[in-house]
């Protein structure tokens, strides 16, 4: 069974392309802060070790999924189109 991690912050790359805009994601799990690179988070989601969500203050949590653009995988929420706007709108965790 996978762990559930709530993502509450990101570290941005500075890229103007939103699908290339995330370097790392982070949050709190079991009372401790954590941070993974985008690739580590993708690997954890793909292996089903971890399920990640974004939990907006005024709504239900939304699953973080893996998108693909030009053969490159990246993180986005299930509510996003191609661009990971929900993740990019989170505070900086760096």
C-alpha atoms as an extended CHARMM CRD file, in Angstrom:
* protein
*
        94  EXT
         1         1  UNK       CA              0.0000000000        0.0000000000        0.0000000000  PROA      1               0.0000000000
         2         2  UNK       CA              1.3200000000        3.4190000000       -0.8940000000  PROA      2               0.0000000000
         3         3  UNK       CA              1.8990000000        6.3580000000        1.4140000000  PROA      3               0.0000000000
         4         4  UNK       CA             -0.1320000000        9.5140000000        0.8380000000  PROA      4               0.0000000000
         5         5  UNK       CA              1.8630000000       12.7270000000        0.5610000000  PROA      5               0.0000000000
         6         6  UNK       CA              0.3190000000       16.1880000000        0.3580000000  PROA      6               0.0000000000
         7         7  UNK       CA              2.3880000000       18.5510000000       -1.7850000000  PROA      7               0.0000000000
         8         8  UNK       CA              2.2600000000       22.0870000000       -0.3960000000  PROA      8               0.0000000000
         9         9  UNK       CA              5.2660000000       23.6750000000       -2.0920000000  PROA      9               0.0000000000
        10        10  UNK       CA              7.4970000000       23.5710000000       -5.1490000000  PROA      10              0.0000000000
        11        11  UNK       CA             10.9030000000       24.7300000000       -6.2500000000  PROA      11              0.0000000000
        12        12  UNK       CA             10.6540000000       26.2210000000       -9.7190000000  PROA      12              0.0000000000
        13        13  UNK       CA             13.3040000000       25.9370000000      -12.4260000000  PROA      13              0.0000000000
        14        14  UNK       CA             12.7220000000       29.3900000000      -13.8420000000  PROA      14              0.0000000000
        15        15  UNK       CA             11.7460000000       27.9560000000      -17.2250000000  PROA      15              0.0000000000
        16        16  UNK       CA              9.0410000000       29.8750000000      -19.0380000000  PROA      16              0.0000000000
        17        17  UNK       CA              7.5440000000       26.5710000000      -20.2440000000  PROA      17              0.0000000000
        18        18  UNK       CA              5.1850000000       25.4540000000      -17.4760000000  PROA      18              0.0000000000
        19        19  UNK       CA              5.7770000000       21.7370000000      -18.1100000000  PROA      19              0.0000000000
        20        20  UNK       CA              9.4970000000       22.3760000000      -17.4790000000  PROA      20              0.0000000000
        21        21  UNK       CA              8.8870000000       24.6860000000      -14.5290000000  PROA      21              0.0000000000
        22        22  UNK       CA              9.1850000000       22.3120000000      -11.5510000000  PROA      22              0.0000000000
        23        23  UNK       CA             12.5250000000       21.1930000000      -10.1060000000  PROA      23              0.0000000000
        24        24  UNK       CA             11.2830000000       19.7740000000       -6.7750000000  PROA      24              0.0000000000
        25        25  UNK       CA              8.1120000000       19.2920000000       -4.7530000000  PROA      25              0.0000000000
        26        26  UNK       CA              7.6880000000       19.0850000000       -1.0040000000  PROA      26              0.0000000000
        27        27  UNK       CA              5.2940000000       18.8810000000        1.8810000000  PROA      27              0.0000000000
        28        28  UNK       CA              4.7530000000       17.3010000000        5.2560000000  PROA      28              0.0000000000
        29        29  UNK       CA              4.1860000000       13.6160000000        5.9630000000  PROA      29              0.0000000000
        30        30  UNK       CA              3.9410000000       11.9380000000        9.3680000000  PROA      30              0.0000000000
        31        31  UNK       CA              5.0040000000       15.1630000000       11.0890000000  PROA      31              0.0000000000
        32        32  UNK       CA              8.1650000000       15.6400000000        9.0330000000  PROA      32              0.0000000000
        33        33  UNK       CA              8.9890000000       17.9080000000        6.1210000000  PROA      33              0.0000000000
        34        34  UNK       CA             10.0610000000       16.1580000000        2.9210000000  PROA      34              0.0000000000
        35        35  UNK       CA             11.2500000000       17.2330000000       -0.4980000000  PROA      35              0.0000000000
        36        36  UNK       CA             11.8280000000       15.2130000000       -3.6720000000  PROA      36              0.0000000000
        37        37  UNK       CA             13.1200000000       16.1930000000       -7.0620000000  PROA      37              0.0000000000
        38        38  UNK       CA             10.4890000000       16.0290000000       -9.7480000000  PROA      38              0.0000000000
        39        39  UNK       CA             12.1060000000       12.8140000000      -11.0530000000  PROA      39              0.0000000000
        40        40  UNK       CA             12.0760000000       11.2020000000       -7.5850000000  PROA      40              0.0000000000
        41        41  UNK       CA              8.3820000000       12.0760000000       -7.2090000000  PROA      41              0.0000000000
        42        42  UNK       CA              7.6220000000       10.6640000000      -10.6760000000  PROA      42              0.0000000000
        43        43  UNK       CA              9.4920000000        7.4430000000       -9.8400000000  PROA      43              0.0000000000
        44        44  UNK       CA              7.6190000000        7.0980000000       -6.5220000000  PROA      44              0.0000000000
        45        45  UNK       CA              4.2290000000        7.6430000000       -8.1750000000  PROA      45              0.0000000000
        46        46  UNK       CA              5.0030000000        5.2120000000      -11.0070000000  PROA      46              0.0000000000
        47        47  UNK       CA              6.1550000000        2.5110000000       -8.5710000000  PROA      47              0.0000000000
        48        48  UNK       CA              3.0340000000        3.1580000000       -6.4460000000  PROA      48              0.0000000000
        49        49  UNK       CA              5.1540000000        3.6950000000       -3.3220000000  PROA      49              0.0000000000
        50        50  UNK       CA              3.6020000000        7.1410000000       -2.9180000000  PROA      50              0.0000000000
        51        51  UNK       CA              0.3510000000        8.8200000000       -3.9310000000  PROA      51              0.0000000000
        52        52  UNK       CA              0.6560000000       12.6000000000       -4.0850000000  PROA      52              0.0000000000
        53        53  UNK       CA             -2.0780000000       15.1950000000       -3.7460000000  PROA      53              0.0000000000
        54        54  UNK       CA             -2.5370000000       18.9470000000       -3.5870000000  PROA      54              0.0000000000
        55        55  UNK       CA             -4.9890000000       20.0560000000       -0.8950000000  PROA      55              0.0000000000
        56        56  UNK       CA             -6.3310000000       23.5470000000       -1.5700000000  PROA      56              0.0000000000
        57        57  UNK       CA             -7.6760000000       25.3160000000        1.5200000000  PROA      57              0.0000000000
        58        58  UNK       CA            -11.1620000000       25.7660000000        0.0290000000  PROA      58              0.0000000000
        59        59  UNK       CA            -11.6920000000       22.4990000000       -1.7790000000  PROA      59              0.0000000000
        60        60  UNK       CA            -11.0980000000       18.7720000000       -2.0100000000  PROA      60              0.0000000000
        61        61  UNK       CA             -7.6670000000       17.3210000000       -2.5290000000  PROA      61              0.0000000000
        62        62  UNK       CA             -6.5920000000       16.7380000000       -6.1130000000  PROA      62              0.0000000000
        63        63  UNK       CA             -4.3670000000       13.8740000000       -7.2780000000  PROA      63              0.0000000000
        64        64  UNK       CA             -0.9100000000       14.6340000000       -8.6680000000  PROA      64              0.0000000000
        65        65  UNK       CA             -0.3440000000       12.6430000000      -11.8330000000  PROA      65              0.0000000000
        66        66  UNK       CA              2.3380000000       12.2560000000      -14.4750000000  PROA      66              0.0000000000
        67        67  UNK       CA              1.9750000000       14.1320000000      -17.7330000000  PROA      67              0.0000000000
        68        68  UNK       CA              4.1210000000       13.8000000000      -20.8280000000  PROA      68              0.0000000000
        69        69  UNK       CA              5.2430000000       16.4210000000      -23.3140000000  PROA      69              0.0000000000
        70        70  UNK       CA              7.6960000000       15.7790000000      -26.1530000000  PROA      70              0.0000000000
        71        71  UNK       CA              8.6520000000       12.4230000000      -24.6070000000  PROA      71              0.0000000000
        72        72  UNK       CA              9.4560000000       13.9940000000      -21.2200000000  PROA      72              0.0000000000
        73        73  UNK       CA              7.4700000000       13.1680000000      -18.0710000000  PROA      73              0.0000000000
        74        74  UNK       CA              6.4780000000       15.8690000000      -15.6020000000  PROA      74              0.0000000000
        75        75  UNK       CA              4.1340000000       16.3610000000      -12.6380000000  PROA      75              0.0000000000
        76        76  UNK       CA              0.7250000000       17.9940000000      -12.8450000000  PROA      76              0.0000000000
        77        77  UNK       CA             -2.6090000000       17.6240000000      -11.0740000000  PROA      77              0.0000000000
        78        78  UNK       CA             -5.5490000000       15.6800000000      -12.4550000000  PROA      78              0.0000000000
        79        79  UNK       CA             -7.4110000000       19.0150000000      -12.8060000000  PROA      79              0.0000000000
        80        80  UNK       CA             -4.7080000000       20.6220000000      -14.9580000000  PROA      80              0.0000000000
        81        81  UNK       CA             -4.6100000000       20.5940000000      -18.7160000000  PROA      81              0.0000000000
        82        82  UNK       CA             -1.1580000000       20.3310000000      -20.2510000000  PROA      82              0.0000000000
        83        83  UNK       CA              0.2480000000       23.0070000000      -17.9460000000  PROA      83              0.0000000000
        84        84  UNK       CA              0.7990000000       22.1660000000      -14.2260000000  PROA      84              0.0000000000
        85        85  UNK       CA             -0.8270000000       25.4070000000      -13.0510000000  PROA      85              0.0000000000
        86        86  UNK       CA             -2.0220000000       24.0560000000       -9.6970000000  PROA      86              0.0000000000
        87        87  UNK       CA              1.4830000000       22.9410000000       -8.6990000000  PROA      87              0.0000000000
        88        88  UNK       CA              3.1440000000       26.0940000000      -10.0280000000  PROA      88              0.0000000000
        89        89  UNK       CA              0.7760000000       28.2400000000       -7.9600000000  PROA      89              0.0000000000
        90        90  UNK       CA              2.0030000000       26.6900000000       -4.6740000000  PROA      90              0.0000000000
        91        91  UNK       CA              4.4230000000       28.4840000000       -2.3660000000  PROA      91              0.0000000000
        92        92  UNK       CA              8.1610000000       27.9650000000       -2.6560000000  PROA      92              0.0000000000
        93        93  UNK       CA              9.4960000000       25.1340000000       -0.5170000000  PROA      93              0.0000000000
        94        94  UNK       CA             13.1290000000       26.0840000000       -1.0190000000  PROA      94              0.0000000000
